[in-house]
Tab-separated table of C-alpha atoms in Angstrom:
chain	number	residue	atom	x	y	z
B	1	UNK	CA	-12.217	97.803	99.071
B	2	UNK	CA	-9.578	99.076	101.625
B	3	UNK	CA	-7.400	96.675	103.888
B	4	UNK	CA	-8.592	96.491	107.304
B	5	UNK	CA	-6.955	95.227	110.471
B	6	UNK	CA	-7.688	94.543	114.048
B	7	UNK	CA	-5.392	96.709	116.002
B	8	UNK	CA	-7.133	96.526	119.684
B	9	UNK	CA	-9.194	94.513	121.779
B	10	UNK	CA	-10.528	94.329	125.293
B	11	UNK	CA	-12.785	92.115	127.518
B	12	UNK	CA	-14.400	92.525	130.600
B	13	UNK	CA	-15.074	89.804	133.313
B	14	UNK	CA	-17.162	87.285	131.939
B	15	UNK	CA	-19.751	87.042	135.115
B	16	UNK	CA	-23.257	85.948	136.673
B	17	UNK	CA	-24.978	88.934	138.493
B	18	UNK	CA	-22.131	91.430	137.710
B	19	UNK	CA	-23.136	94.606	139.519
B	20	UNK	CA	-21.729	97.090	136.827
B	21	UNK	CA	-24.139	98.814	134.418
B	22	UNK	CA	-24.401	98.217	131.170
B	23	UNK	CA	-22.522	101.323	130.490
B	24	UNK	CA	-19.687	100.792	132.496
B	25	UNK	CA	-19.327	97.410	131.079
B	26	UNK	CA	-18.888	98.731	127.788
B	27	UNK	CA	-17.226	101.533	128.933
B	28	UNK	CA	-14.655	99.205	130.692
B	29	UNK	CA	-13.803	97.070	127.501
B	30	UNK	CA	-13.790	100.004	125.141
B	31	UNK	CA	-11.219	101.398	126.965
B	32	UNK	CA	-8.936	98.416	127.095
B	33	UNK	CA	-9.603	98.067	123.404
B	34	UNK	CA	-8.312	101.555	122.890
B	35	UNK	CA	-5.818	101.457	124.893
B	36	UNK	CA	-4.713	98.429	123.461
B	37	UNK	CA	-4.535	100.400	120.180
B	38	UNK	CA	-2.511	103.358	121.947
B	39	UNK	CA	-5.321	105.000	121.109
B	40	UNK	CA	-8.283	107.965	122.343
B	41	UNK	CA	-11.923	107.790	121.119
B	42	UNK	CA	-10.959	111.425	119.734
B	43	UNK	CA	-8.921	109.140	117.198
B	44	UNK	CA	-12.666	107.164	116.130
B	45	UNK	CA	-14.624	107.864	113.714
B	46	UNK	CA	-17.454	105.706	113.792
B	47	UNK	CA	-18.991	103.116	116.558
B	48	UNK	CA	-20.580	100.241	116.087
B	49	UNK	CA	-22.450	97.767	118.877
B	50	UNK	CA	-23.805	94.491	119.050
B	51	UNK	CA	-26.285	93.142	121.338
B	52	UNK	CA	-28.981	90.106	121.569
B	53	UNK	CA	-33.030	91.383	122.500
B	54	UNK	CA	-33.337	94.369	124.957
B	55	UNK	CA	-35.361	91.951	127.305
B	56	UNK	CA	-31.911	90.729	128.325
B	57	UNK	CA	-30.936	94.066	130.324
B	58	UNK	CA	-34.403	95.102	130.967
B	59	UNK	CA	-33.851	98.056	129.074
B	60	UNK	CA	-35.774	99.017	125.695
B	61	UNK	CA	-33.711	100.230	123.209
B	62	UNK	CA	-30.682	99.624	125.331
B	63	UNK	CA	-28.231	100.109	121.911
B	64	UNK	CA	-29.143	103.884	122.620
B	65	UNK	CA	-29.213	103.270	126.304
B	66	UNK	CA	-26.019	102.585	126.679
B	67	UNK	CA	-24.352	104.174	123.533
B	68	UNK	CA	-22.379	106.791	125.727
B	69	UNK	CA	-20.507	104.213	127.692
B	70	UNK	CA	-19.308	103.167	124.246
B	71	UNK	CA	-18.077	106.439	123.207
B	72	UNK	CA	-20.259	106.753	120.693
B	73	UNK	CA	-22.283	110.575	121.555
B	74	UNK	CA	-21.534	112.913	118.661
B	75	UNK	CA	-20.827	110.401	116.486
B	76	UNK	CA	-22.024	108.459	113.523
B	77	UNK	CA	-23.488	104.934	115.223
B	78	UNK	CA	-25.570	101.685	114.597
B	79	UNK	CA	-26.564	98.688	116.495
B	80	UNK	CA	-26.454	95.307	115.356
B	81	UNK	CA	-28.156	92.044	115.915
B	82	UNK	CA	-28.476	88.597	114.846
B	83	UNK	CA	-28.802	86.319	118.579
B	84	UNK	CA	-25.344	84.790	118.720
B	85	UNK	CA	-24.200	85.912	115.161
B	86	UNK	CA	-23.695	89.049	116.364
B	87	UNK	CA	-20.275	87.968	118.646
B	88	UNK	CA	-19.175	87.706	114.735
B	89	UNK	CA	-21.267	89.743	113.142
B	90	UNK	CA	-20.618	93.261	114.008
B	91	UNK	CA	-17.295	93.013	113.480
B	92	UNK	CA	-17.922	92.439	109.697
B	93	UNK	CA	-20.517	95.493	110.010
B	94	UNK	CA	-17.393	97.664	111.360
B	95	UNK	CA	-15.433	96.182	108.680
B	96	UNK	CA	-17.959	97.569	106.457
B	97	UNK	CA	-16.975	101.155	106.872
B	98	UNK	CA	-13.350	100.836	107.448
B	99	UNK	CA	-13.414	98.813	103.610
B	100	UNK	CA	-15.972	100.960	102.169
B	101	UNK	CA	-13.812	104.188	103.000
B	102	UNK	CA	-16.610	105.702	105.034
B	103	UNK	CA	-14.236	105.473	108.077
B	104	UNK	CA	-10.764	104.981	109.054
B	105	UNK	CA	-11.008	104.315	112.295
B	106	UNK	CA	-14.233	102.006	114.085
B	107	UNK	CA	-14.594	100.862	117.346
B	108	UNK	CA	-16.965	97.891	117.708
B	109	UNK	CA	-18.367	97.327	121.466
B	110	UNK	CA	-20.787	94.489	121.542
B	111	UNK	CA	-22.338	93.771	125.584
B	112	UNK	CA	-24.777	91.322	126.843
B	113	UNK	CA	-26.505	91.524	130.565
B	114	UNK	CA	-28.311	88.608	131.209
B	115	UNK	CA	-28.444	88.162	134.820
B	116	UNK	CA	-31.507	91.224	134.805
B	117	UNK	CA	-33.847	87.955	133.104
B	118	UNK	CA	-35.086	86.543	136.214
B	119	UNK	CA	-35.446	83.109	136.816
B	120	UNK	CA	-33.775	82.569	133.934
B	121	UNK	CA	-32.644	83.863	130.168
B	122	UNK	CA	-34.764	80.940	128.852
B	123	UNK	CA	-37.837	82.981	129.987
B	124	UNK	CA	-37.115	85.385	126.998
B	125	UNK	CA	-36.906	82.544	124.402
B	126	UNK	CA	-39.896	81.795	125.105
B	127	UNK	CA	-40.957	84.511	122.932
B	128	UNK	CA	-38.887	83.616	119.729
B	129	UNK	CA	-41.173	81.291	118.685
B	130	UNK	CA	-44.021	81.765	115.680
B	131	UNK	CA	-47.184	82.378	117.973
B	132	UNK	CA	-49.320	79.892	115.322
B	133	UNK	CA	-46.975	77.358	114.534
B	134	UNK	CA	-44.469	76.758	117.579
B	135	UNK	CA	-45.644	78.742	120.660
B	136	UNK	CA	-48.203	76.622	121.486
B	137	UNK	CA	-46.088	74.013	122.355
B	138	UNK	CA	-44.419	75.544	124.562
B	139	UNK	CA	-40.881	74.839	123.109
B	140	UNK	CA	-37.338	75.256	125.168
B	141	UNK	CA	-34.193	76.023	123.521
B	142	UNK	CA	-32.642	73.147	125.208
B	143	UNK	CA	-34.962	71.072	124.105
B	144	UNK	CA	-34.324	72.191	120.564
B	145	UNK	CA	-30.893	71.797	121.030
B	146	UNK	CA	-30.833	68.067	122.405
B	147	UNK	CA	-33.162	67.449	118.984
B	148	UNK	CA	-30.182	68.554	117.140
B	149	UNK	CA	-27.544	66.921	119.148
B	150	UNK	CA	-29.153	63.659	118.687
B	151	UNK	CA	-29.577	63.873	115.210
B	152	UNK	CA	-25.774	64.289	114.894
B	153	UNK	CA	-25.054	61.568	117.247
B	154	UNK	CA	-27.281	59.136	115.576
B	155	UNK	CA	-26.487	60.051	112.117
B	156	UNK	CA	-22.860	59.945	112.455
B	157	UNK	CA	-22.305	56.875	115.024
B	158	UNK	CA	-21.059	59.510	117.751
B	159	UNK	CA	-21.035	58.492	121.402
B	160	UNK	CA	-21.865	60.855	124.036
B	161	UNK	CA	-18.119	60.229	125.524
B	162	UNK	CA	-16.739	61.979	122.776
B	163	UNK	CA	-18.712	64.759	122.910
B	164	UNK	CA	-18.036	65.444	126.264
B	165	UNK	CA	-14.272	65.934	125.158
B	166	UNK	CA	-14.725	69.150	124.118
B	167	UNK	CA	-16.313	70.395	127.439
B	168	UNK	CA	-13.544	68.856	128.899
B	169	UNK	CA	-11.116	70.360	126.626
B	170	UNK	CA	-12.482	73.871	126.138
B	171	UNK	CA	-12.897	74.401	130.410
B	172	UNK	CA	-9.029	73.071	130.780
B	173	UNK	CA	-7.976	75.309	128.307
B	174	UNK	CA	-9.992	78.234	129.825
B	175	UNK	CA	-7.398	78.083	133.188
B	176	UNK	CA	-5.342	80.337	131.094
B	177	UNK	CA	-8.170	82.670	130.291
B	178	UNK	CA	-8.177	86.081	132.998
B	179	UNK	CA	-11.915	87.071	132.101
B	180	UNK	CA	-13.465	83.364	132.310
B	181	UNK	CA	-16.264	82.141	134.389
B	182	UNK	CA	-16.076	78.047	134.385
B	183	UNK	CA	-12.430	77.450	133.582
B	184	UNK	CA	-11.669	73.740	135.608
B	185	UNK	CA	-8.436	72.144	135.565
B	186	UNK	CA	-9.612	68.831	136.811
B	187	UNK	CA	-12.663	68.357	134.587
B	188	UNK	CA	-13.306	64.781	133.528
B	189	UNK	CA	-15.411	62.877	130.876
B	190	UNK	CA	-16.918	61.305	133.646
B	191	UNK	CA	-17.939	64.777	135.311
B	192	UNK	CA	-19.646	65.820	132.115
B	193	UNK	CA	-21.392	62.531	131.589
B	194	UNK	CA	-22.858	62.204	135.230
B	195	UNK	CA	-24.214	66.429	135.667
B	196	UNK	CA	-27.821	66.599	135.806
B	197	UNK	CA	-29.382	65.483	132.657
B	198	UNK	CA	-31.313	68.982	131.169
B	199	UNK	CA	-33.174	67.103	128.401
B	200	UNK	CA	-31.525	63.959	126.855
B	201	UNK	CA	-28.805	64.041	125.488
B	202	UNK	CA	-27.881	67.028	126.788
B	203	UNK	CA	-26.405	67.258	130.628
B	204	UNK	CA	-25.657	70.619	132.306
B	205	UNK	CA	-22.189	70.314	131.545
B	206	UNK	CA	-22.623	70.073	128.058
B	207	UNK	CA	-23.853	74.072	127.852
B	208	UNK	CA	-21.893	76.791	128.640
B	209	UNK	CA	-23.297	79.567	131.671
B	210	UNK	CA	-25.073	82.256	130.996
B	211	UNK	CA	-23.358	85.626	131.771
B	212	UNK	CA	-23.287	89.385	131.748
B	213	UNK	CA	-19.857	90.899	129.884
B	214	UNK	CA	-18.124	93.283	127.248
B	215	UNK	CA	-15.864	93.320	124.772
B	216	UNK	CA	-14.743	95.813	122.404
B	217	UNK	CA	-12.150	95.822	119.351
B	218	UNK	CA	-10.226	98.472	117.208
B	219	UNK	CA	-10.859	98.337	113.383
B	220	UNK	CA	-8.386	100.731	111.276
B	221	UNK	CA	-7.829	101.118	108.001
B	222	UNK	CA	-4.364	100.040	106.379
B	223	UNK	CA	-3.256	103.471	105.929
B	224	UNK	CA	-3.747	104.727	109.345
B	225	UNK	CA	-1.599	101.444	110.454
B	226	UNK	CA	0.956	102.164	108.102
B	227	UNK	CA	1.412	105.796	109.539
B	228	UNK	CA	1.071	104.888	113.074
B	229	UNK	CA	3.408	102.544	112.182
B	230	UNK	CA	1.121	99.483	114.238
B	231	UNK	CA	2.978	96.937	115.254
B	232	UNK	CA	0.687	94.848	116.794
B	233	UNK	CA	-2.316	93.860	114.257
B	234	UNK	CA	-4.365	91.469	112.512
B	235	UNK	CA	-5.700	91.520	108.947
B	236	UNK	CA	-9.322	90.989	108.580
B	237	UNK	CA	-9.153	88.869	104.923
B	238	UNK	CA	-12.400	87.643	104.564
B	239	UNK	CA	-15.392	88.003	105.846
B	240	UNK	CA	-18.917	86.128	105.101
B	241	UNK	CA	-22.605	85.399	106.574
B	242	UNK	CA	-25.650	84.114	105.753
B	243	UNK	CA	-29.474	82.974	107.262
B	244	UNK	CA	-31.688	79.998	106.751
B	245	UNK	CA	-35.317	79.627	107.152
B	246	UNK	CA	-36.413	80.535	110.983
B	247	UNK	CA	-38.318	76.875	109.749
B	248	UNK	CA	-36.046	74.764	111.520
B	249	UNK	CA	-38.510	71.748	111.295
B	250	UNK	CA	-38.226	71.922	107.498
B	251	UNK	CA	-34.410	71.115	106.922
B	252	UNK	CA	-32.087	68.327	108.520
B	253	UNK	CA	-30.328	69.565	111.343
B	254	UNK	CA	-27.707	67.404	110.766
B	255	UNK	CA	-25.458	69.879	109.281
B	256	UNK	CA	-25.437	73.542	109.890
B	257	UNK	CA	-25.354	74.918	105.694
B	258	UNK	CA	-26.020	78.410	106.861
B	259	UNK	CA	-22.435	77.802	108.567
B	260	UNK	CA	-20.916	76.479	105.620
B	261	UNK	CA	-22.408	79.424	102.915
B	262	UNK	CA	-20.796	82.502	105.144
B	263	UNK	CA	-17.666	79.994	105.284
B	264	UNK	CA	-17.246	79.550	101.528
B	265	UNK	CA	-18.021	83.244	101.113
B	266	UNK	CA	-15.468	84.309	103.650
B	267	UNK	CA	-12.787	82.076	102.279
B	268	UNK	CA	-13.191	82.899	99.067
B	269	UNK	CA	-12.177	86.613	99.910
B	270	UNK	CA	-9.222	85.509	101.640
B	271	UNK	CA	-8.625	82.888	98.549
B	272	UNK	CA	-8.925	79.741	100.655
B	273	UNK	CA	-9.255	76.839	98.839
B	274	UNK	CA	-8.756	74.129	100.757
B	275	UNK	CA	-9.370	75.046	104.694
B	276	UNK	CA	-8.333	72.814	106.513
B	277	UNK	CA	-5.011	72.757	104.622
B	278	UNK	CA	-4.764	76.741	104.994
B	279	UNK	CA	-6.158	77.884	108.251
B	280	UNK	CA	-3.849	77.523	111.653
B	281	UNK	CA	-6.163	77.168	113.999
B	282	UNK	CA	-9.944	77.976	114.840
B	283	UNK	CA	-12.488	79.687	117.391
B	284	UNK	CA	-15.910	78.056	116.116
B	285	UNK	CA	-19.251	78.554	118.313
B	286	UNK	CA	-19.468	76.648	121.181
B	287	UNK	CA	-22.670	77.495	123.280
B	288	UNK	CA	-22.558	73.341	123.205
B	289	UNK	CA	-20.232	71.007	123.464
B	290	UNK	CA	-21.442	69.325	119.992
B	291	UNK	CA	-21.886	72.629	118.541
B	292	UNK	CA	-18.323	73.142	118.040
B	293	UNK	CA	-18.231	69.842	116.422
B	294	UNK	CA	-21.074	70.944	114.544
B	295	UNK	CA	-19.369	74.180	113.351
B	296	UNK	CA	-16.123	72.646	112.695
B	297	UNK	CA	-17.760	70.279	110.011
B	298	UNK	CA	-19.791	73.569	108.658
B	299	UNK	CA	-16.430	75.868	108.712
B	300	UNK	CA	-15.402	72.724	106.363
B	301	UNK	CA	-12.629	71.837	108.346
B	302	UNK	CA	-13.963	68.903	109.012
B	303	UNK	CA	-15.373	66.069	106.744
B	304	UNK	CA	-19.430	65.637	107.800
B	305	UNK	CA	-19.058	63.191	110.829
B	306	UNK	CA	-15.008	63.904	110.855
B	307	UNK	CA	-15.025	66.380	114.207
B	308	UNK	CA	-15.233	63.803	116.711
B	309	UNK	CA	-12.734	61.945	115.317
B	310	UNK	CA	-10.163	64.542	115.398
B	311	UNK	CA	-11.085	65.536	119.028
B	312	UNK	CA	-10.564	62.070	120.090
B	313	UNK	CA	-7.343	62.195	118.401
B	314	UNK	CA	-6.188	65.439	120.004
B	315	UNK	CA	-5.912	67.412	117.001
B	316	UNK	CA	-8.111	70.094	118.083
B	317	UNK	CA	-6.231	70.021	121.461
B	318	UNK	CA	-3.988	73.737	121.460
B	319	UNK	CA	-0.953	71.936	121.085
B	320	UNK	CA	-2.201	70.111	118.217
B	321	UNK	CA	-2.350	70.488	114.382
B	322	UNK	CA	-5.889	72.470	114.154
B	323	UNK	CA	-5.740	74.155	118.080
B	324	UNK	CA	-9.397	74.823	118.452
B	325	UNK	CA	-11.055	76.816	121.269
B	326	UNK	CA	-7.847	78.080	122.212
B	327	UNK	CA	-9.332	80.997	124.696
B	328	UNK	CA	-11.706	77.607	126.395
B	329	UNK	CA	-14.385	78.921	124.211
B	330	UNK	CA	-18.007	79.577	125.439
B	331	UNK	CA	-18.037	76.368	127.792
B	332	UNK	CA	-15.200	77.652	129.963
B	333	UNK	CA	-14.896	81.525	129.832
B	334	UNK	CA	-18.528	81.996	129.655
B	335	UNK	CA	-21.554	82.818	127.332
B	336	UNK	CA	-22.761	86.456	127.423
B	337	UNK	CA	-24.313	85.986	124.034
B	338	UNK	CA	-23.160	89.376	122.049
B	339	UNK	CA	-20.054	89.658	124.145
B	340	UNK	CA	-18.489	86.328	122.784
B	341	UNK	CA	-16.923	88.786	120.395
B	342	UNK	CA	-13.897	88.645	123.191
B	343	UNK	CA	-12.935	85.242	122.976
B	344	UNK	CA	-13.693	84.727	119.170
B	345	UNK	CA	-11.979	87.970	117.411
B	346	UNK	CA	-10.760	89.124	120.794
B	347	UNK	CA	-8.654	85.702	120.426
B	348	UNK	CA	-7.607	85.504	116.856
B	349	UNK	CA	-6.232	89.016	116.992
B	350	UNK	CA	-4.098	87.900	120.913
B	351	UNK	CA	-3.204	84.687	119.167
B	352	UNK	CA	-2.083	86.415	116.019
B	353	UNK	CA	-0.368	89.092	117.631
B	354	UNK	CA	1.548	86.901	120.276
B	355	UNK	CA	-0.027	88.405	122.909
B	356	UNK	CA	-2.530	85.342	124.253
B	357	UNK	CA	-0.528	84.264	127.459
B	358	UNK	CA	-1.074	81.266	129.141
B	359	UNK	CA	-3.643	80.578	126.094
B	360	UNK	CA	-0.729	81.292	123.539
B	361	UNK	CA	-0.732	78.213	120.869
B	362	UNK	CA	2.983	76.848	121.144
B	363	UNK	CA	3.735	77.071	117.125
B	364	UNK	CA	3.616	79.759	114.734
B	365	UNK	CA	-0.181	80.588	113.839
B	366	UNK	CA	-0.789	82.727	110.390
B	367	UNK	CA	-4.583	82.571	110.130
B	368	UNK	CA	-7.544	81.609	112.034
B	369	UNK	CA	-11.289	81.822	111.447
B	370	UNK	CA	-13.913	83.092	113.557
B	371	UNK	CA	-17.614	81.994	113.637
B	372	UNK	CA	-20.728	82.275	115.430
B	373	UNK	CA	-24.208	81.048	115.442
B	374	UNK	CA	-27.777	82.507	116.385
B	375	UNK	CA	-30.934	83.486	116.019
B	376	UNK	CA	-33.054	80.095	115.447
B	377	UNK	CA	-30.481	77.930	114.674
B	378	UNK	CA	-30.398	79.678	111.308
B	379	UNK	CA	-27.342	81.809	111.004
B	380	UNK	CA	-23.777	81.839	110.282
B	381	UNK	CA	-20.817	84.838	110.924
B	382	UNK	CA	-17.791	83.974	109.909
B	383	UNK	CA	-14.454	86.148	109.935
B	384	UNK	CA	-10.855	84.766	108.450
B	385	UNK	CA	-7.926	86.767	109.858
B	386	UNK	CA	-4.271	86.414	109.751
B	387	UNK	CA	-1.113	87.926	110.964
């Protein structure tokens, strides 16, 4: 396989009730991701997308909808999707290409509108469920979710408080973000723990907001960086994913081992042994505040039951030994589900490149992994990089 690197990236707003279209959102961050580059989408060969169900944007099909806003007419395309894998995920399918030799050059525009779903995104949920088993019931991803939560707390002895640390954290840290959407500089434990209770445990500011967005990044092969002479890139070293039964009743969700199979397989490409050891710092899934404890102990940089500890601590903090959530993460910048590509390989390659800003971790960072989660509760996308 061929070397690949990140050599561009771009983000739009992350917003409720944007009024651009689709297209011109992805049009938007593909340019800034090309540009980035010092770049022209005459110099790419190949464009891939990633998007969550078509309900979202009211458009059927909307991968082809709004392929021509990503550049990619006249050219050889694919759309990807696996619910909030993909903000992961379709950068390892543009890796793909770039590795395999099929391309040297792949943009990868992912975009999520979900402002169109009136009253509100959970209405499309609804319809995720098996129609025999689950829909009956009625079932509410939030619901779902506060199942999960508890488990962890009550498994692993974790208090609420400290969970609401990383809401806390990941909204302070998202002041320095230019694209977020709930960044607060004055957030308190107390502010998380008192919001209006959604379904116990889980209060309304323990989830990040819903959101329309783009984001788009440049995938080249090593030889075109080495003529170009690139200067400012990241090497994609390992990449890994994997899916568990859409059975969620049938396994403990105590620990996400979806998470921790692309993990492994990711880190054994990059030749990882010991992660928490070897990886600088960390962008894990954080639609929830517990997920990203949740992820951190899956990503295995975390013993099971270890992530709160280290929060507490102030490890995870960005000036601390394993910054994680540098860009604020989901639960400050914003959730457009597909678009989360942004501030999870949008970030490692900024962080790894020196060009983060306000967000910029204060010591030298040489790798960082990427992950997200999605469809029902049941996969894992995880990306190593380094600089």
């Amino acid at each position: 396989m061929r070397k690949v690197g990140v050599i561009g990236a771009g983000m739009t707003l992350f917003r409720r009730r944007l009024q651009d279209t689709p297209k011109e959102l992805c049009y938007e961050a593909s340019k800034m991701a090309l540009d980035s580059a010092g770049l022209t989408l005459a110099d790419v060969n190949m464009v891939v997308s990633g998007s969550a169900p078509d309900a979202f944007d009211g458009v059927h099909m909307k991968g082809e909808y709004y392929a021509d806003g990503c550049g990619a007419y006249g050219r050889p395309y694919m759309r990807v999707f696996t619910g909030g894998g993909t903000g992961v995920f379709s950068t390892i399918a543009g890796w793909w290409h770039v590795a395999s030799g099929l391309a040297d050059v792949v943009l990868v525009v992912n975009e999520e509108k979900m402002s169109p779903c009136q009253p509100h995104a959970q209405s499309v949920f609804g319809h995720i469920w098996d129609p025999i088993l689950d829909r009956p019931l009625k079932p509410n991803l939030v619901w779902i979710f506060a199942m999960e939560m508890n488990r962890y707390m009550t498994v692993h002895h974790v208090k609420k408080e400290d969970i609401a640390l990383v809401a806390v954290k990941n909204k302070r840290n998202a002041v320095g973000h230019p694209c977020a959407q709930l960044a607060d500089p004055n957030i308190t434990v107390e502010d998380v723990l008192n919001s209006e209770i959604m379904a116990w445990p889980v209060n309304r500011l323990d989830i990040s907001p819903p959101s329309d967005g783009a984001s788009a990044v440049v995938l080249a092969s090593e030889d075109v960086i080495r003529k170009r002479k690139v200067q400012d890139k990241a090497w994609v070293s390992g990449v890994g994913w994997c899916i568990d039964s859409t059975m969620w009743t049938d396994r403990d969700l105590v620990f996400p081992e979806y998470v921790a199979r692309a993990a492994k397989m990711a880190y054994k490409q990059a030749r990882i042994d010991t992660p928490r050891r070897q990886i600088d710092f960390a962008e894990p899934y954080d639609p929830f505040d517990y997920k990203e404890l949740h992820h951190m102990e899956g990503l295995l940089l975390a013993k099971k039951g270890e992530a709160p500890i280290l929060t507490k601590e102030g490890v995870t903090q960005r000036d601390g030994d394993l910054p994680t959530c540098p860009s604020g993460g989901l639960l400050g910048v914003g959730n457009p589900i597909a678009a989360t590509m942004g501030i999870k390989i949008g970030e490692l390659f900024w962080q790894l490149t020196g060009q983060a800003g306000k967000r910029q971790i204060p010591h030298e960072v040489r790798t960082g992994v990427a992950q997200a989660w999605g469809d029902l509760m049941q996969y894992g996308a995880v990306v190593v990089m380094r600089a």
